[in-house]
Amino acid sequence: MNARPGRSGTLAQAVVLHNRGALPEAARLYQRVLRESPRAFEPVFLLALLRVQQGDQPDAERRLRRALEINPRHSEAWFHLAEVLAASGRQGEADASYDEACRLDPPHALACFKVGLRRDGQGRAADARVAYERALTTQPDFPEALNNLANLLRAANDLDRAEALLRQAIAVRPDFDAAHVNLGSLLATDRDDPAAARKVLENAIRACPQSAQVEFHLAVLLAQAGEREQAIGRYERALTLDPNYAEAYNNVGVVFLEEGFLHQAQTCFERAVAFNPSLAEAYNNLGNLFTQLEQHEAARAAFEEAIALRPAFAEPHNGLGLLLAEMDDVESAAAHFRSALERRAAFPEAAANLGAAMQRLGELDAARHWYQESLRLVPSLALRIKAATMLPPIPGSRDELLESRHRLERGIDELIAAGGRTTEYDLLKYPDTGFYLAYHGMNDRAILEKISRLYAQSCPTLLYRAPHMDRIRDTGRPTRIGFVSRFFCNHSVGNFFNPIIEHLARQPDFEVHLFSAGLRQDETLARVASACREHVVLSRRSLDVARKTIEARELDVLVYPDIGMDPFTYFLSFSRLAPVQCVLHGHSDTSGVP
């Protein structure tokens, strides 16, 4: 409080004491002035503020109301009354007082800002926008109001004005980290200019060196650009600045998950939910992780928790659908894919997954519809191949069986003639191996060869050839034999072939390596693994990583107990990783793979 011209000597002395923090002495002088001039506004108002400082909310409220009886157009008094009411938990009365302070001319800038915050939180964007604009009429350099108004304008797609206001907020307060982050987000997402966004955030690092928020959002940009190591470094810096930053733990976990470091990812996601139990994204990511680990019940619980925390969140419905499909509960899976699409209509993965579920349920027209819906959103040759190779699980008649085979061949011929390229990632995302052909009781070789020819043409990297193919084998060592399957566990493939593998592993002339293309662990797998020279779990995130893992052993013979049931080993089998490669009858059909 500053000394004002015209103040009495006693009032001026009270203000000096108030400013020094000598509150009891100042209060006595304010009360002396009021005994002499009971309707004087200033001592009533200043004594009310002093009572706020002393924590005497009831007396502060009483005196503020008295001040407003004397001068009902004093916006500062209305604002402080609102603050006292809010501190007492009387939010409705506080809102009315904030509104009054905001309506007066000139409006109280901070009151208008708080009205804007309240309206924004209630979803009343238009009213919030008016409140922020009124705040800026009184205080044009109010950085928080500039920032919040910019966010509302951005949501209304008024990007030019939003960007200008964010830059103004940064100019007013260069260390305003939220404005830097919002400007970076606008540039990256709405302007599709990640380079400009990155420059903004790098400048923000210099202006706000202690901001975990800026480090976090720069890490997000780096991760999206594929600069994983730099992203992890920024996330770690964010966690150094804020060790409880749940979102940073979550995002580091995503990077680890994508890189195949599953246990590190699990640690990060679990820390994220420990620090923020309401972080639905972390539970969704735990669901994805446990699905990969084939821990089905844990995955289901995580997805259901994410849905409970945020019912409008589409991703956990899609993830739970994939899990249920893996567990052969296809009808429930389809219901969750539909739920995902109800929550986010433009969700190509969920549409494709619903198409796959409809295919498994034998509803091929519905499957085609959802495949086409996915392709409308994101063109994908891999998904077009999947749609073209679609077969009914159980043909209703011999004529339907023959027609489905003819339709499949026509579709494959058209795709071969059209050309085009896809990626191994997309093939694993939307796989089809012609599995149902095995149930037709017919010669499938020509069709399966044609399917494999389409895959090889569309994705030439499948035809990888290991360098040791061209070297002369050292005959002075045991023959190295590798076995690759997802099903060395308690499964028909494992139960049938594991004893043969164990027998070979005991022979001194053979060195047997076991490659599991799945993460399920049980006693059946443990027994065969203990008999072999080594047991290696292949990363299912990348065919290239799996190829390099097998290639490093320089095998003489590579054996697939089954090809055609698991898409990952089907596509892996296109590569030449040993001079002799064999397929056994775990899936009772030819592979078609060259």
C-alpha atoms as one frame of an Amber mdcrd trajectory, in Angstrom:
protein
   0.000   0.000   0.000   1.367   3.369  -1.006   0.920   6.696   0.736  -1.812
   8.724  -0.973  -2.237  12.511  -1.051  -4.962  13.653   1.327  -4.599  10.791
   3.804  -4.787  11.896   7.432  -1.648  11.629   9.481  -3.032   8.715  11.469
  -4.166   6.791   8.355  -0.815   7.417   6.638   0.999   6.168   9.751  -1.226
   3.046   9.794  -0.372   2.314   6.168   3.356   2.605   6.912   3.052   0.149
   9.785   0.921  -2.182   7.631   3.573  -2.204   4.930   6.268  -3.004   7.525
   4.246  -6.004   8.749   3.431  -4.470  12.116  -0.167  -5.663  11.822  -1.489
  -5.225  15.415  -0.191  -1.641  15.602  -1.606  -0.826  12.141  -4.984  -2.329
  13.117  -5.221  -0.098  16.202  -4.586   3.000  14.098  -7.128   1.949  11.411
  -9.724   1.488  14.177  -8.899   4.952  15.620  -9.515   6.514  12.196 -12.823
   4.620  11.891 -14.028   5.867  15.279 -13.575   9.382  13.976 -14.863   8.667
  10.406 -17.046   5.506  10.445 -18.070   5.868   6.748 -14.544   6.375   5.434
 -13.997   3.707   2.781 -10.195   3.418   2.829  -9.599   2.464   6.496 -12.470
  -0.068   6.351 -11.022  -1.660   3.220  -7.413  -1.642   4.443  -8.371  -3.100
   7.811 -10.248  -5.874   5.949  -7.071  -6.719   4.017  -5.113  -6.727   7.257
  -7.597  -9.199   8.755  -7.064 -11.462   5.741  -3.352 -11.405   6.483  -4.072
 -12.280  10.115  -6.257 -15.204   9.028  -9.410 -13.706  10.534 -11.726 -14.528
   7.595 -15.066 -13.724   9.320 -13.970 -10.212  10.318 -12.392  -9.669   6.907
 -15.673 -10.634   5.220 -17.687  -8.344   7.536 -15.433  -5.370   6.844 -15.322
  -5.981   3.075 -19.122  -6.019   2.968 -19.122  -2.773   4.979 -16.640  -1.257
   2.486 -18.927  -2.235  -0.391 -21.914  -0.617   1.317 -19.894   2.585   1.305
 -18.580   2.157  -2.277 -20.387  -0.630  -4.218 -18.385   0.100  -7.394 -14.970
  -0.694  -5.924 -13.773  -3.662  -7.960 -10.814  -4.403  -5.664 -13.161  -4.843
  -2.696 -15.401  -7.202  -4.686 -12.336  -9.197  -5.706 -11.044  -9.587  -2.160
 -14.496 -10.498  -0.896 -14.584 -13.238  -3.550 -11.175 -14.481  -2.393 -12.360
 -14.632   1.244 -15.551 -16.481   0.256 -13.608 -18.955  -1.897 -11.174 -19.612
   0.969 -14.193 -20.379   3.167 -15.462 -22.944   0.653 -18.452 -20.815  -0.449
 -17.679 -21.055  -4.151 -21.111 -20.003  -5.404 -21.018 -16.732  -3.438 -17.386
 -16.248  -4.478 -18.311 -16.629  -8.158 -20.953 -13.931  -7.810 -18.409 -11.554
  -6.254 -15.828 -12.312  -8.958 -18.510 -11.635 -11.589 -19.313  -8.283  -9.960
 -15.631  -7.267  -9.945 -15.420  -8.279 -13.593 -18.572  -6.365 -14.629 -17.469
  -3.016 -13.192 -15.836  -0.395 -15.366 -12.889  -0.640 -15.360 -13.041  -4.375
 -14.640 -10.712  -5.979 -12.138  -8.190  -7.865 -14.279  -7.448 -10.691 -11.844
 -11.135 -11.167 -11.052 -11.890 -11.426 -14.769  -9.084 -13.946 -15.132 -10.514
 -16.073 -12.335 -13.986 -15.889 -13.883 -12.392 -17.048 -17.122 -10.707 -19.979
 -15.373 -14.011 -20.970 -13.748 -15.998 -20.752 -16.988 -13.256 -22.607 -18.858
 -13.367 -25.422 -16.296 -17.153 -25.609 -16.702 -16.815 -26.010 -20.472 -18.283
 -22.542 -21.116 -15.661 -21.515 -23.653 -17.503 -18.464 -25.015 -18.029 -16.993
 -21.535 -14.425 -17.748 -20.583 -13.218 -15.981 -23.697 -15.230 -12.849 -22.812
 -13.787 -12.860 -19.290 -10.180 -13.159 -20.489 -10.734 -10.367 -23.020 -12.120
  -8.112 -20.270  -9.066  -8.856 -18.143  -6.865  -7.741 -21.023  -8.752  -4.446
 -21.475  -7.535  -3.464 -17.992  -4.134  -5.184 -18.132  -3.012  -5.787 -21.752
   0.266  -7.351 -20.604  -1.395 -10.034 -18.414   0.578 -13.133 -19.576  -1.700
 -15.794 -18.063  -4.770 -14.195 -19.647  -2.977 -13.983 -23.000  -2.019 -17.649
 -22.745  -5.471 -18.892 -21.742  -7.283 -16.787 -24.337  -4.872 -18.147 -26.957
  -5.793 -21.709 -25.983  -9.494 -20.948 -26.461  -8.843 -19.313 -29.819  -6.750
 -22.291 -30.882  -9.618 -24.616 -29.989 -11.857 -22.435 -32.167  -9.272 -22.754
 -35.005  -8.372 -19.036 -34.901  -4.715 -20.018 -35.189  -3.245 -16.700 -36.322
  -4.590 -14.776 -33.363  -3.793 -17.616 -30.946  -0.184 -17.715 -32.119   0.122
 -13.932 -31.846  -1.203 -13.933 -28.271   1.176 -16.727 -27.214   4.133 -14.844
 -28.664   2.942 -11.713 -26.833   2.728 -13.653 -23.553   6.305 -14.879 -24.045
   7.495 -11.360 -24.846   5.901 -10.070 -21.631   7.341 -12.913 -19.554  10.164
 -14.812 -21.306  10.281 -17.502 -18.587   6.555 -18.362 -18.944   6.996 -22.068
 -19.670   3.299 -22.840 -20.288   3.139 -20.274 -23.109   6.278 -21.730 -24.729
   4.780 -25.231 -24.517   1.424 -24.125 -25.945   3.109 -22.279 -28.810   5.229
 -25.348 -29.566   2.126 -27.538 -29.534   0.280 -25.190 -31.886   3.164 -25.141
 -34.350   3.731 -28.901 -34.236   0.108 -30.031 -34.337  -1.936 -27.301 -36.011
   0.715 -25.823 -38.296   2.353 -29.214 -38.943   5.739 -27.550 -38.478   7.687
 -29.661 -35.958  10.937 -27.884 -36.837   9.493 -24.520 -35.779   8.014 -26.105
 -32.654  11.359 -27.601 -31.764  13.048 -24.212 -32.135  10.470 -22.641 -29.794
  11.050 -25.318 -27.148  14.829 -25.167 -27.474  14.617 -21.402 -26.887  12.343
 -22.130 -23.931  15.000 -24.403 -22.408  17.326 -21.404 -22.280  14.614 -19.083
 -20.921  13.195 -21.631 -18.428  16.116 -23.915 -17.507  14.269 -25.340 -14.490
  11.026 -26.204 -16.295  10.227 -29.923 -16.311   7.249 -29.143 -18.552   9.416
 -27.712 -21.338  11.869 -30.629 -21.131   8.945 -33.058 -21.321   7.381 -31.522
 -24.427  10.718 -31.243 -26.217  11.236 -34.937 -25.445   7.853 -35.699 -27.058
   8.931 -33.928 -30.251  12.263 -35.756 -30.284  10.544 -39.116 -29.822   8.141
 -38.348 -32.675  11.137 -37.513 -34.878  12.675 -40.905 -34.091  15.465 -39.422
 -31.961  14.864 -41.915 -29.162  18.114 -41.498 -27.219  17.822 -37.713 -27.153
  14.169 -38.030 -26.132  15.033 -40.298 -23.215  17.699 -37.797 -22.128  15.121
 -35.004 -22.047  12.607 -37.164 -20.192  15.308 -37.977 -17.637  16.060 -34.270
 -17.278  12.335 -33.612 -16.705  12.316 -36.280 -14.004  15.401 -34.755 -12.388
  13.555 -31.450 -12.168  10.297 -33.095 -11.058  10.836 -36.637  -9.708   7.057
 -37.171  -9.470   6.336 -36.313 -13.124   4.005 -39.218 -13.951   3.548 -38.281
 -17.614   7.322 -38.348 -18.140   7.562 -41.842 -16.646   4.714 -42.898 -18.913
   6.361 -41.554 -22.058   9.759 -43.050 -21.223   7.911 -46.324 -20.813   6.430
 -45.945 -24.291   9.913 -45.488 -25.771  11.167 -48.579 -23.929   8.100 -50.537
 -25.060   8.673 -49.598 -28.696  12.338 -50.555 -28.380  11.429 -53.934 -26.888
  12.773 -53.262 -23.371   9.658 -54.638 -21.733  10.733 -54.856 -18.100  12.095
 -51.298 -18.137   8.828 -50.175 -19.723   6.851 -51.924 -17.005   8.858 -50.167
 -14.276   8.158 -46.776 -15.882   4.416 -47.375 -16.290   4.098 -48.626 -12.719
   5.903 -45.530 -11.411   3.597 -43.359 -13.528   0.456 -44.794 -11.938   2.060
 -44.673  -8.498   2.618 -40.923  -8.841  -0.675 -40.297 -10.667  -3.248 -43.050
 -10.051  -5.703 -41.309 -12.401  -3.370 -41.367 -15.437  -5.452 -43.464 -17.827
  -2.743 -43.441 -20.531  -0.342 -45.288 -18.245  -2.911 -47.993 -17.490  -3.587
 -48.330 -21.223   0.131 -48.736 -21.854   0.351 -51.334 -19.093  -2.428 -53.184
 -20.870  -0.454 -53.152 -24.117   2.670 -54.311 -22.287   0.959 -57.194 -20.488
  -0.646 -58.226 -23.785   2.834 -58.565 -25.297   3.962 -60.507 -22.225   0.916
 -62.780 -22.715  -0.182 -61.982 -19.149  -3.817 -61.846 -20.173  -5.536 -61.228
 -16.851  -3.137 -58.430 -15.894  -3.630 -56.856 -19.329  -7.391 -57.035 -19.008
  -7.335 -55.425 -15.555  -5.132 -52.579 -16.816  -7.362 -51.832 -19.821 -10.487
 -51.922 -17.653  -8.886 -49.488 -15.182  -8.047 -47.095 -18.032 -11.665 -47.266
 -19.242 -13.011 -46.700 -15.720 -10.775 -43.652 -15.269 -11.714 -42.119 -18.619
 -14.826 -43.637 -20.225 -14.387 -41.583 -23.418 -10.828 -42.942 -23.997 -10.926
 -44.985 -27.223  -7.493 -46.640 -27.083  -8.074 -49.024 -24.133 -11.235 -50.326
 -25.814  -9.163 -51.121 -28.897  -6.414 -52.704 -26.794  -8.916 -54.785 -24.814
 -10.494 -55.884 -28.086  -7.126 -57.118 -29.378  -6.529 -58.962 -26.109  -9.948
 -60.643 -26.198  -9.412 -61.630 -29.838  -6.097 -63.210 -28.801  -8.037 -65.087
 -26.108 -10.557 -66.273 -28.769 -13.448 -64.251 -27.289 -14.098 -62.673 -30.679
 -17.647 -61.450 -30.028 -16.550 -59.484 -26.951 -13.542 -58.210 -28.918 -15.856
 -56.891 -31.644 -17.957 -55.092 -29.027 -14.885 -53.269 -27.715 -13.742 -52.317
 -31.213 -17.196 -50.808 -31.745 -16.870 -48.962 -28.431 -13.520 -47.551 -29.579
 -15.106 -46.306 -32.809 -18.051 -44.778 -30.936 -15.547 -42.747 -28.943 -13.322
 -41.847 -31.914 -14.896 -42.363 -35.328 -11.656 -41.641 -37.218  -9.749 -44.573
 -35.680  -8.365 -46.633 -38.589  -6.760 -49.331 -36.436 -10.007 -49.996 -34.565
 -11.939 -50.147 -37.860  -9.444 -52.663 -39.287  -9.528 -54.687 -36.078 -13.323
 -54.767 -36.169 -13.070 -55.968 -39.772 -10.759 -58.798 -38.675 -13.178 -59.753
 -35.886 -16.108 -59.794 -38.315 -14.048 -61.986 -40.642 -13.389 -64.462 -37.841
 -17.089 -64.476 -37.030 -17.872 -65.300 -40.670 -19.578 -61.948 -41.370 -17.563
 -61.159 -44.479 -19.725 -58.298 -45.796 -19.344 -56.485 -42.468 -15.618 -57.252
 -42.518 -15.270 -55.693 -45.996 -17.167 -52.611 -44.822 -14.821 -52.026 -41.877
 -11.698 -52.747 -43.907 -12.848 -50.166 -46.448 -13.590 -47.685 -43.658 -10.055
 -48.116 -42.327  -8.579 -47.760 -45.831 -10.597 -44.584 -46.341  -8.874 -43.079
 -43.306  -5.338 -44.411 -43.919  -4.388 -46.174 -47.171  -2.462 -49.378 -46.434
  -1.389 -51.986 -48.977  -1.001 -54.501 -46.144  -4.663 -54.021 -45.204  -5.721
 -54.255 -48.852  -3.897 -57.589 -49.042  -5.654 -58.740 -45.873  -9.037 -57.772
 -47.329  -8.245 -59.514 -50.617  -7.157 -62.767 -48.920 -10.261 -62.934 -46.717
 -11.867 -66.364 -46.427 -14.920 -67.599 -44.497 -13.894 -69.593 -41.413 -16.541
 -72.218 -42.221 -17.891 -72.245 -45.806 -21.599 -72.977 -45.956 -21.288 -75.133
 -49.045 -18.824 -76.485 -51.573 -19.915 -73.750 -54.006 -19.165 -71.053 -51.395
 -15.804 -72.683 -50.709 -14.861 -72.677 -54.412 -16.130 -69.142 -54.960 -14.125
 -67.857 -51.977 -10.956 -69.440 -53.379 -11.587 -67.935 -56.816 -12.271 -64.504
 -55.273  -9.044 -64.744 -53.297  -6.987 -65.598 -56.389  -8.582 -62.774 -58.393
  -7.800 -60.294 -55.628  -4.193 -61.456 -55.373  -3.741 -61.273 -59.161  -5.093
 -57.704 -59.176  -2.761 -56.617 -56.377   0.270 -58.233 -58.041  -0.591 -56.445
 -61.293  -1.110 -53.101 -59.508   2.259 -53.215 -57.714   2.914 -51.005 -54.722
   4.976 -51.232 -51.557   4.312 -51.789 -47.899   6.452 -52.249 -44.799   7.159
 -55.164 -42.495   5.593 -53.135 -39.683   2.307 -52.856 -41.586   2.352 -56.523
 -42.578   2.621 -57.473 -38.906  -0.114 -54.982 -38.058  -2.550 -56.374 -40.649
  -1.374 -59.943 -41.308  -2.999 -62.776 -43.215  -1.380 -66.134 -43.888  -4.192
 -67.934 -45.748  -4.776 -69.978 -42.587  -8.305 -71.139 -43.430  -7.172 -72.722
 -46.709  -5.901 -75.680 -44.686  -9.511 -76.616 -43.851 -10.674 -76.840 -47.471
  -9.217 -80.297 -48.120  -7.763 -79.163 -51.446  -4.336 -78.555 -52.965  -3.342
 -75.113 -51.670   0.188 -74.889 -53.015  -0.507 -72.640 -56.014  -2.608 -70.171
 -54.007  -0.130 -70.010 -51.117   2.774 -69.517 -53.524   0.844 -66.671 -55.131
   0.181 -65.061 -51.737   3.849 -65.285 -50.811   4.827 -63.848 -54.204   2.587
 -60.844 -53.505   4.171 -60.336 -50.095   7.703 -60.607 -51.485   6.887 -58.148
 -54.288   5.197 -55.706 -51.917   7.892 -55.871 -49.232  11.278 -56.943 -50.696
  13.006 -56.664 -47.297  11.290 -59.938 -46.370  13.740 -61.711 -48.707  16.731
 -60.979 -46.516  19.812 -63.195 -46.980  22.287 -63.632 -44.123  25.951 -62.983
 -45.043  27.181 -66.346 -43.767  25.222 -68.080 -46.553  28.155 -67.289 -48.828
  30.865 -68.629 -46.517  32.195 -72.194 -46.420  31.004 -74.057 -43.348  33.533
 -75.126 -40.728  33.095 -78.918 -40.733  35.141 -79.384 -37.577  32.286 -78.394
 -35.247  28.835 -79.838 -34.424  25.977 -79.066 -36.790  24.112 -76.006 -35.529
  20.359 -76.471 -35.653  17.868 -73.731 -34.764  14.168 -74.235 -34.060  11.765
 -71.276 -34.310   8.140 -71.166 -33.142   5.724 -69.303 -30.904   4.341 -72.588
 -29.619   7.068 -74.422 -27.673   4.785 -74.047 -24.625   1.847 -76.277 -23.655
   0.420 -76.313 -27.169  -0.075 -79.029 -29.773   3.128 -77.914 -31.549   5.217
 -77.913 -28.363   3.750 -81.146 -27.048   4.466 -82.944 -30.333   7.861 -81.554
 -31.361   9.586 -80.682 -28.062  10.581 -84.310 -27.344  12.225 -84.530 -30.778
  14.121 -81.290 -30.125  15.225 -82.561 -26.694  16.460 -85.814 -28.262  18.503
 -83.985 -30.908  19.938 -81.635 -28.263  21.405 -84.631 -26.406  23.371 -85.812
 -29.461  27.041 -84.742 -29.474  26.959 -84.078 -33.218  24.328 -81.361 -32.865
  24.264 -77.929 -31.235  20.607 -76.989 -30.805  19.380 -73.407 -30.393  15.759
 -72.688 -29.428  14.146 -69.421 -30.577  10.801 -68.572 -28.952   8.698 -66.134
 -30.963   6.415 -65.547 -27.977   6.695 -64.557 -24.339   4.489 -67.194 -22.753
   6.410 -69.191 -20.138   5.424 -72.592 -18.734   6.899 -75.934 -17.689   6.678
 -77.375 -21.211   8.857 -74.593 -22.573  11.225 -74.663 -19.586  11.944 -78.369
 -20.099  12.871 -78.136 -23.778  14.810 -74.902 -23.193  16.958 -76.547 -20.506
  17.980 -79.285 -22.955  19.189 -76.875 -25.665  22.497 -75.050 -26.033  20.586
 -71.804 -25.546  17.063 -70.456 -25.426  16.509 -67.038 -27.031  13.255 -65.055
 -26.876  12.845 -63.182 -30.154  11.544 -59.613 -30.130   8.179 -59.589 -31.907
   8.344 -55.854 -32.465  10.677 -56.178 -35.438  11.385 -58.858 -38.020  14.769
 -57.260 -38.636  15.779 -57.562 -34.974  14.651 -61.201 -34.950  16.570 -61.932
 -38.169  19.761 -60.439 -36.783  19.354 -62.440 -33.560  19.129 -65.727 -35.481
  21.758 -64.724 -38.026  24.322 -64.124 -35.257  24.340 -67.890 -34.489  25.411
 -68.785 -38.071  23.150 -71.826 -38.135  23.562 -74.734 -40.531  19.912 -75.751
 -40.328  16.853 -73.679 -39.382  13.650 -75.570 -38.619  10.136 -74.133 -38.337
   7.882 -76.684 -36.624   4.945 -74.672 -38.021   4.479 -71.981 -40.646   1.112
 -70.356 -41.172  -0.446 -70.159 -37.705   1.632 -67.259 -36.368   2.062 -64.264
 -38.722   5.417 -63.339 -37.180   7.123 -66.664 -37.950   5.354 -66.792 -41.321
   6.956 -63.522 -42.413  10.266 -64.440 -40.741  10.421 -67.602 -42.852  10.810
 -65.548 -46.057  14.420 -64.779 -45.047  17.389 -67.064 -45.772  19.030 -67.437
 -42.366  20.594 -70.913 -42.770  21.816 -72.987 -45.748  19.099 -75.553 -45.004
  15.636 -74.399 -43.921  12.790 -76.798 -43.145   9.128 -76.640 -42.202   7.438
 -79.424 -40.229   3.752 -80.248 -40.010   2.743 -78.197 -36.948   0.383 -76.446
 -39.369  -0.770 -79.104 -41.779  -0.400 -77.235 -45.025   2.406 -76.157 -47.308
   3.817 -72.707 -46.592   4.018 -71.362 -50.133   7.132 -69.460 -49.065  10.032
 -69.716 -51.546
